[in-house]
PDB file of C-alpha atoms and ligand atoms in Angstrom:
ATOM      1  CA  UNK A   1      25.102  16.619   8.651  1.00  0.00           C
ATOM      2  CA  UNK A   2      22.011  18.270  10.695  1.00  0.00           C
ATOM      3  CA  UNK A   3      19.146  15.464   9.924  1.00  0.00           C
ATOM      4  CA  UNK A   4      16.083  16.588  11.644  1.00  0.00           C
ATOM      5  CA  UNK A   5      13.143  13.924  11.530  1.00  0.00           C
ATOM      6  CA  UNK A   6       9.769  16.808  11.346  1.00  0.00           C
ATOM      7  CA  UNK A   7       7.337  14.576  12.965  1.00  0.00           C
ATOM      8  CA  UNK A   8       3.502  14.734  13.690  1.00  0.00           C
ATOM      9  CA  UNK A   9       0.040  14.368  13.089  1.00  0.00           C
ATOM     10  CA  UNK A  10      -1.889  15.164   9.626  1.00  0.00           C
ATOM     11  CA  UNK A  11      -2.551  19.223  10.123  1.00  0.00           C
ATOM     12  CA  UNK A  12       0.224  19.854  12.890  1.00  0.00           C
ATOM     13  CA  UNK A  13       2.141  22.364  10.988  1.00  0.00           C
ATOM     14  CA  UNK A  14       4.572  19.862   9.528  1.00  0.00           C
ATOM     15  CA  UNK A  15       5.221  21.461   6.439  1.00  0.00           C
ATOM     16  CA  UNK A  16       4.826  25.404   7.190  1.00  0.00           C
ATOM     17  CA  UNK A  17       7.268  24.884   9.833  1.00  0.00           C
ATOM     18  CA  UNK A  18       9.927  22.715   7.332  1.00  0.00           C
ATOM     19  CA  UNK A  19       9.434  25.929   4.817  1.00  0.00           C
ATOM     20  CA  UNK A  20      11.196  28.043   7.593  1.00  0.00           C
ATOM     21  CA  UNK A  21      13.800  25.282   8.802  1.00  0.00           C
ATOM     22  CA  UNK A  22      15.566  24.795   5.400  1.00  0.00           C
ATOM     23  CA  UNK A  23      15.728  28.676   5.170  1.00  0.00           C
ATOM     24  CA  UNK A  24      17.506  29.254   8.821  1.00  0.00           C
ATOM     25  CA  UNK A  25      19.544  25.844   8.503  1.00  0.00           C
ATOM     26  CA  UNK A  26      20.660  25.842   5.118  1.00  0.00           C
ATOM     27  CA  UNK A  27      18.729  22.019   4.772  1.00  0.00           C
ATOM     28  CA  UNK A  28      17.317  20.557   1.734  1.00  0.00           C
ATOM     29  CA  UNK A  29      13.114  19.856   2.801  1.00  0.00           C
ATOM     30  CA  UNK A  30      12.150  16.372   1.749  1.00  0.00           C
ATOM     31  CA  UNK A  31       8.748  15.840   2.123  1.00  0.00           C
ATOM     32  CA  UNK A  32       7.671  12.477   0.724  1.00  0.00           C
ATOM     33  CA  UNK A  33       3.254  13.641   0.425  1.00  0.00           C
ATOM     34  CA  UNK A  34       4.931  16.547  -1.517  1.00  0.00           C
ATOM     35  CA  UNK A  35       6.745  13.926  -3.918  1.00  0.00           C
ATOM     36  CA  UNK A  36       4.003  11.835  -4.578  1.00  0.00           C
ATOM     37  CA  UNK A  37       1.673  14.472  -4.977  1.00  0.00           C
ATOM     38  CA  UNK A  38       4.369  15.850  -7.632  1.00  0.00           C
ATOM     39  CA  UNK A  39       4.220  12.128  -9.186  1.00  0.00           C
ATOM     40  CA  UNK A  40       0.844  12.253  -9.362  1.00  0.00           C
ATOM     41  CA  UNK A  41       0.576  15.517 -11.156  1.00  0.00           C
ATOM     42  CA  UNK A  42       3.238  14.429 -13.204  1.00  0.00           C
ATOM     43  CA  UNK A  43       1.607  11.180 -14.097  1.00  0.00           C
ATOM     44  CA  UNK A  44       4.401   8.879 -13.410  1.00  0.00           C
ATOM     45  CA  UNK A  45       3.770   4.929 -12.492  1.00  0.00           C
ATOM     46  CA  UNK A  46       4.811   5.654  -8.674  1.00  0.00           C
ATOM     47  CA  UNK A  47       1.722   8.802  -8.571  1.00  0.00           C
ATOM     48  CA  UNK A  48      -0.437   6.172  -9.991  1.00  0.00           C
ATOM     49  CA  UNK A  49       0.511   3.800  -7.401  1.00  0.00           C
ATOM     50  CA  UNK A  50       0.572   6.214  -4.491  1.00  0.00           C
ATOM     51  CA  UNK A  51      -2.719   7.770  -5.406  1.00  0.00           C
ATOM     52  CA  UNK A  52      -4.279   4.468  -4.822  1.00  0.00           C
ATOM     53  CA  UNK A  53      -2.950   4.849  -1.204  1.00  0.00           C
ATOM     54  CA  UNK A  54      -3.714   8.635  -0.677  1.00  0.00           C
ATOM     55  CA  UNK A  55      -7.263   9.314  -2.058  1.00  0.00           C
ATOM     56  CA  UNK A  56      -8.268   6.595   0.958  1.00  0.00           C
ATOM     57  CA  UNK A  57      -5.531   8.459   3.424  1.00  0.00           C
ATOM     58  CA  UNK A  58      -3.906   4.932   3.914  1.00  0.00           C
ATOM     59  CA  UNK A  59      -0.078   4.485   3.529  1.00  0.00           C
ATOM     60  CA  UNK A  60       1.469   3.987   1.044  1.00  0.00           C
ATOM     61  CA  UNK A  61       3.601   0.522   0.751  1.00  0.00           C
ATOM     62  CA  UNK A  62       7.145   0.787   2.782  1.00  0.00           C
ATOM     63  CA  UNK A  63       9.191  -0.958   0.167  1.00  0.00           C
ATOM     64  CA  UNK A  64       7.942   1.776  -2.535  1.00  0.00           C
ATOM     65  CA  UNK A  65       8.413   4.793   0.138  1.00  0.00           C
ATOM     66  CA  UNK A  66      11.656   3.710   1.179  1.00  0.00           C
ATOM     67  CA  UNK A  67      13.230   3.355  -2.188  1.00  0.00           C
ATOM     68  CA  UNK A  68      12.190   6.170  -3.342  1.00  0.00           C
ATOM     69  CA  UNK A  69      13.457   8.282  -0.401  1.00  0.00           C
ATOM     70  CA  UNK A  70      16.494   7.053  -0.750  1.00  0.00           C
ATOM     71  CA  UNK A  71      16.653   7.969  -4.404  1.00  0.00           C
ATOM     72  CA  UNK A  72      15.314  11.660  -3.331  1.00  0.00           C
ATOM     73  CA  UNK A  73      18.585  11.586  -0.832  1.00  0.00           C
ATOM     74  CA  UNK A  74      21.209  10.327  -3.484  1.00  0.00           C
ATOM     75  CA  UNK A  75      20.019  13.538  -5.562  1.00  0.00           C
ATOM     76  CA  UNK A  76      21.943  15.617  -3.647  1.00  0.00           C
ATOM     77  CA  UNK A  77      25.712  16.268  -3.101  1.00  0.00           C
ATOM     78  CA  UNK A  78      27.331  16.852  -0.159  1.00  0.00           C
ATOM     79  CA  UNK A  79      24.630  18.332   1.688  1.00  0.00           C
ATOM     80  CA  UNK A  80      24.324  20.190   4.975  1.00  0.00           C
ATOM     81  CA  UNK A  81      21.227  18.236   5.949  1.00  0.00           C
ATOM     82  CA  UNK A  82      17.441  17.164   5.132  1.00  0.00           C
ATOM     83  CA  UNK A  83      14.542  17.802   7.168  1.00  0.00           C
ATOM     84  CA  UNK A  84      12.498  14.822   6.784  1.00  0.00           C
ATOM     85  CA  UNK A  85       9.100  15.945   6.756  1.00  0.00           C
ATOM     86  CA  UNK A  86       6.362  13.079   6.634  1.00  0.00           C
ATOM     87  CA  UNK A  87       8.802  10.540   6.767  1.00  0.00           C
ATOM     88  CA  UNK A  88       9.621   7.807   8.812  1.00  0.00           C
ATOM     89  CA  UNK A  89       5.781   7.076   9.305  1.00  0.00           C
ATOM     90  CA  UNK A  90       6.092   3.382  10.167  1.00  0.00           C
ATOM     91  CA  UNK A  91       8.720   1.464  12.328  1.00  0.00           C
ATOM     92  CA  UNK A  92      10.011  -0.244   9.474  1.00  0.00           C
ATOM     93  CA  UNK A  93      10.720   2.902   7.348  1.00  0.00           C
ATOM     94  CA  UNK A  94      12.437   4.304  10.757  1.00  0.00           C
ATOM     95  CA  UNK A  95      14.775   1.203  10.894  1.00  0.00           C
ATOM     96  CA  UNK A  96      15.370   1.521   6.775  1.00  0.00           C
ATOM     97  CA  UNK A  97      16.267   4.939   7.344  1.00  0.00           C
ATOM     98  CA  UNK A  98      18.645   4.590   9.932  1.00  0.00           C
ATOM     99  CA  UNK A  99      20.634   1.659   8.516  1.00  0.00           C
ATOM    100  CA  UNK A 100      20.596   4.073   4.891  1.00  0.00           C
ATOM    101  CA  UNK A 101      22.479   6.595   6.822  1.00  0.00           C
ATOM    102  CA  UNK A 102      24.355   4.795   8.206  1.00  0.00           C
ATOM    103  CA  UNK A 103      25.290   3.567   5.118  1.00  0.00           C
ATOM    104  CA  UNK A 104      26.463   6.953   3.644  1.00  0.00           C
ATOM    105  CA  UNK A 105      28.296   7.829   6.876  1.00  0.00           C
ATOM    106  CA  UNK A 106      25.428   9.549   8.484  1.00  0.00           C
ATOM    107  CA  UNK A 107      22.413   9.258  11.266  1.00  0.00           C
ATOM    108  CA  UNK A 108      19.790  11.064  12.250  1.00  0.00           C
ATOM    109  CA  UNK A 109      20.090  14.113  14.664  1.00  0.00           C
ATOM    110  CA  UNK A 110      17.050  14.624  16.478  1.00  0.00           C
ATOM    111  CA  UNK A 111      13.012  13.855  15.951  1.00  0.00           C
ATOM    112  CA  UNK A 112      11.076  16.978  16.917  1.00  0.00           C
ATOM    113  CA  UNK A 113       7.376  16.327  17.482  1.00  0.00           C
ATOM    114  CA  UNK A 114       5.093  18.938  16.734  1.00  0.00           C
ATOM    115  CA  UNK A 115       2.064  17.959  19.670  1.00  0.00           C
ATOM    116  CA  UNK A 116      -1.228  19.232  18.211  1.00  0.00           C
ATOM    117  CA  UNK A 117      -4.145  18.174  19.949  1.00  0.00           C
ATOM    118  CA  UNK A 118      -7.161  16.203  17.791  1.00  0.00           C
ATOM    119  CA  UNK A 119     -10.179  18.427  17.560  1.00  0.00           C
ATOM    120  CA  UNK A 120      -7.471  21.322  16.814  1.00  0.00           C
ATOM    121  CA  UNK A 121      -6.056  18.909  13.851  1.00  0.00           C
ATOM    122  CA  UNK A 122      -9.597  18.405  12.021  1.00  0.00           C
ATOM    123  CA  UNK A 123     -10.307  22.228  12.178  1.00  0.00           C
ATOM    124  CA  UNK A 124      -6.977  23.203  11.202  1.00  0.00           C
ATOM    125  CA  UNK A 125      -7.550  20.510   8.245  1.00  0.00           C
ATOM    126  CA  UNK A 126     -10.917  21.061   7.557  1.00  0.00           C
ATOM    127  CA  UNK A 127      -9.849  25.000   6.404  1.00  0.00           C
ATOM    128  CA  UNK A 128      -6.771  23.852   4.856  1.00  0.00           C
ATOM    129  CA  UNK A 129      -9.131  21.934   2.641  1.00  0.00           C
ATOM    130  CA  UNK A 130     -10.857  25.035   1.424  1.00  0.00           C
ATOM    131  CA  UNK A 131      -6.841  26.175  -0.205  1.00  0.00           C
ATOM    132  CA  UNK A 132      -4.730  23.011  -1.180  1.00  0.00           C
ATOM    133  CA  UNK A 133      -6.753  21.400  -3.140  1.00  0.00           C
ATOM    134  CA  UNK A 134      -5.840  18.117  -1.763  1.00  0.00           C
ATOM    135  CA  UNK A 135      -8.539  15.856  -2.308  1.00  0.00           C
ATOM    136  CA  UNK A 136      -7.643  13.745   0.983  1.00  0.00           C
ATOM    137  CA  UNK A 137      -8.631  17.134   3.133  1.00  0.00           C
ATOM    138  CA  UNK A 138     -11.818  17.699   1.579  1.00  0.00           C
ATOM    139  CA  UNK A 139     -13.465  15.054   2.908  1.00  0.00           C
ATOM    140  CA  UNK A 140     -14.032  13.957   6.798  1.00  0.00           C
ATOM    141  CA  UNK A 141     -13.645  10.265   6.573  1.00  0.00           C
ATOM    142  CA  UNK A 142     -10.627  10.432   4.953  1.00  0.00           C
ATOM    143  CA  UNK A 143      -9.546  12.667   7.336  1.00  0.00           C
ATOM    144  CA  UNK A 144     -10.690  10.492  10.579  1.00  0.00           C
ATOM    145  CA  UNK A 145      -8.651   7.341   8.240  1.00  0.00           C
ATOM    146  CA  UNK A 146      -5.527   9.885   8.306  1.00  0.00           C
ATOM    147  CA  UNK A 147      -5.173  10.469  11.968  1.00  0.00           C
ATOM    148  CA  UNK A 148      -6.925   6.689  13.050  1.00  0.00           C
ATOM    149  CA  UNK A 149      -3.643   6.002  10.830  1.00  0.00           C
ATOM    150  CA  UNK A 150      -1.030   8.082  12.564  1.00  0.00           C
ATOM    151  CA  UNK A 151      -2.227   7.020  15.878  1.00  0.00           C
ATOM    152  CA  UNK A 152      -2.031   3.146  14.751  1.00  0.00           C
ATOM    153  CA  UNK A 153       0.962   3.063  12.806  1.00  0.00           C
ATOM    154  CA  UNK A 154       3.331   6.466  13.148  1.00  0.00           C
ATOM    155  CA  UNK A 155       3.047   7.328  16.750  1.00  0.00           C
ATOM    156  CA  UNK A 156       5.308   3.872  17.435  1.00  0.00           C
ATOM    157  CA  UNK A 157       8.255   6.041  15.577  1.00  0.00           C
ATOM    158  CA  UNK A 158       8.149   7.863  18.824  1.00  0.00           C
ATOM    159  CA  UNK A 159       9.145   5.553  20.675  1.00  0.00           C
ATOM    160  CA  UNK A 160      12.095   4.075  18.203  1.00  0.00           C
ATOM    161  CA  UNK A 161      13.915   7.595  18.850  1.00  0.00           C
ATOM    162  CA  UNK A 162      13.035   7.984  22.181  1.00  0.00           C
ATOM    163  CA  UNK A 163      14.472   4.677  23.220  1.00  0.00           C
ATOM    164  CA  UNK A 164      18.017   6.374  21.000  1.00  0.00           C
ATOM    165  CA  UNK A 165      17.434   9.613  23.550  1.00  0.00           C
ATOM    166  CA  UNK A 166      16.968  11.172  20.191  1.00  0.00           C
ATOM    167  CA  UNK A 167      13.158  12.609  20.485  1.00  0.00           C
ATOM    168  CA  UNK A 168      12.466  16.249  21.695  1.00  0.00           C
ATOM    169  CA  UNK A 169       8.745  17.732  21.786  1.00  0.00           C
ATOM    170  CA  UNK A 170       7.760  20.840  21.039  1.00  0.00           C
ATOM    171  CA  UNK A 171       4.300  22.396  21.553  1.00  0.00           C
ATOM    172  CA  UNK A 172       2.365  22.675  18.056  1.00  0.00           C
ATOM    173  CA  UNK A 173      -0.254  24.994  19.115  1.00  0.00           C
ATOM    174  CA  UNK A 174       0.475  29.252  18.809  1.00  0.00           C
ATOM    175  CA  UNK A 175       0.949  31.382  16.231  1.00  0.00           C
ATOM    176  CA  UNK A 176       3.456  30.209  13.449  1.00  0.00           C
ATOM    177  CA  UNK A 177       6.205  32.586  14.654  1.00  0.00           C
ATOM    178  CA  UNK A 178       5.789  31.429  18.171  1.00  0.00           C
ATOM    179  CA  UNK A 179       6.068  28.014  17.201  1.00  0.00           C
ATOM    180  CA  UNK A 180       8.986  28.498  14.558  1.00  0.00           C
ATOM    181  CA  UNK A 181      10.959  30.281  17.527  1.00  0.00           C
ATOM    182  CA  UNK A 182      10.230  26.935  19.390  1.00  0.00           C
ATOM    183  CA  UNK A 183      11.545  24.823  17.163  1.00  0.00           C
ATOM    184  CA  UNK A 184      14.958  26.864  16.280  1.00  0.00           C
ATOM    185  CA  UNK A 185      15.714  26.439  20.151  1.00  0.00           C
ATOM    186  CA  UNK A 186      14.376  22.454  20.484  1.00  0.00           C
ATOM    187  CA  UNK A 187      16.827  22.287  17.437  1.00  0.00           C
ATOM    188  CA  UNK A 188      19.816  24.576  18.598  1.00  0.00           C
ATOM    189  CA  UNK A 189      19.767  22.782  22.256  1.00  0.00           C
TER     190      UNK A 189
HETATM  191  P1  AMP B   1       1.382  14.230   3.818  1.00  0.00           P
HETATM  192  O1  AMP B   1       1.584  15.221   2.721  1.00  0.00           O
HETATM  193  O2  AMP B   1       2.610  14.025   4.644  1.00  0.00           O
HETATM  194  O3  AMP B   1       0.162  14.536   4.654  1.00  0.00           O
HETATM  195  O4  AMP B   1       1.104  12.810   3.126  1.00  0.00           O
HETATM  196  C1  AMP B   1      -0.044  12.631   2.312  1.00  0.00           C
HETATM  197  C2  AMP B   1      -0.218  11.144   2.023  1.00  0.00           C
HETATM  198  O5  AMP B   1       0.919  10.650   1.312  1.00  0.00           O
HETATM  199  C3  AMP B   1      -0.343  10.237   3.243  1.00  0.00           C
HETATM  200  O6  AMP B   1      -1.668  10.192   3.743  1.00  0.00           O
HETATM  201  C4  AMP B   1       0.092   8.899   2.650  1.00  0.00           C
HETATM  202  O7  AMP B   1      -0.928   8.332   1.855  1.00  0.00           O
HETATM  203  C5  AMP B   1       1.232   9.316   1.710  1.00  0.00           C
HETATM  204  N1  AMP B   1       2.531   9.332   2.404  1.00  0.00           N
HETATM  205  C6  AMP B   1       3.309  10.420   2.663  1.00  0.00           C
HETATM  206  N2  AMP B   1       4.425  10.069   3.318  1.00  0.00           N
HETATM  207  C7  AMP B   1       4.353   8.719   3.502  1.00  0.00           C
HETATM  208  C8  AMP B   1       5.184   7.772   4.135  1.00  0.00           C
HETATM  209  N3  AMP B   1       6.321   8.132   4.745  1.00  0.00           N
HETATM  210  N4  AMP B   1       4.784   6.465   4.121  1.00  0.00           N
HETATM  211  C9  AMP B   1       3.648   6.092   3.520  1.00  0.00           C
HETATM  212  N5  AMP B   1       2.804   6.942   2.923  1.00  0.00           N
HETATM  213  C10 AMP B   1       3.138   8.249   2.906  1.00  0.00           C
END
């Protein structure tokens, strides 16, 4: 299987870019904001849970993200691959991850990091606001919470593929073409 961790920063193109990565690779996009935003709409005990989380732009609990990834996985047979987009976002969830893949005869490929620098991320989030209706882009201190967040507790994830020579960059800034091109090669290489 092609498992391709999508990794970076709140606003660095994460899921634009996954849109265009399932379509050229043939992978299913799992996106865990996307399913709890579809639990929340749906009204489910997990949305009501994870909204708790969200609305503040704090994580929500491991144990409940990593469960419920794995169910998202199990959902599909025999596939050629996931894009994991927003997920791992904490060491632990990286380490859960691993050991579930390993448990179904499978690892993960590569991380690509999408590098977007911080004033360029609160712009790009700021208009975003003004379309998705996400009520954890509308307003600033949530958004400040979201990337004080990513710095504290994601950007260690880094590291944890790094150290597996599994981590490629790729620079988040450009036109979405330019940057899709980028990511086929970091991908292909
Ligand atoms: P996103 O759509 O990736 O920006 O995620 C929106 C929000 O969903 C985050 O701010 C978190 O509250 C929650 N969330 C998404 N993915 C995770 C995750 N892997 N671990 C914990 N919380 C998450």
């Amino acid at each position: 299987m092609l498992n391709i961790v999508l990794f970076g920063p709140p606003g660095a193109g994460k899921g634009t870019q996954s849109e265009r990565l399932i379509e050229h690779f043939g992978l299913v996009h799992l996106s865990t904001g996307d399913i709890f935003r579809a639990n929340i709409k749906g009204e489910t005990e997990l949305g009501l849970l994870a909204k708790s989380y969200m609305d503040q732009g704090n994580l929500v609990p491991d144990e409940v993200t990593i469960n419920m990834l794995k169910s998202e996985v199990m959902k599909h047979e025999s596939p050629k691959g996931f894009i994991f987009d927003g997920f791992p976002r904490t060491t632990a969830q990286a380490e859960a991850l691993d050991a579930f893949l390993a448990s179904i005869n499978s690892s993960i490929t590569k991380m690509i990091g999408l590098e977007v620098a911080e004033d360029e991320l609160r712009e790009r989030l700021r208009k975003r606001a003004e379309v998705s209706g996400r009520p954890d882009d509308a307003n600033p201190e949530v958004i400040q919470n979201r990337i004080n967040v990513y710095k504290n507790e994601t950007a260690p994830v880094k590291g944890f593929y790094e150290a597996q020579g599994k981590y490629t960059a790729v620079n988040g800034i450009g036109s979405i073409d330019e940057i899709t091109a980028r990511l086929y090669k970091a991908i292909e290489e």
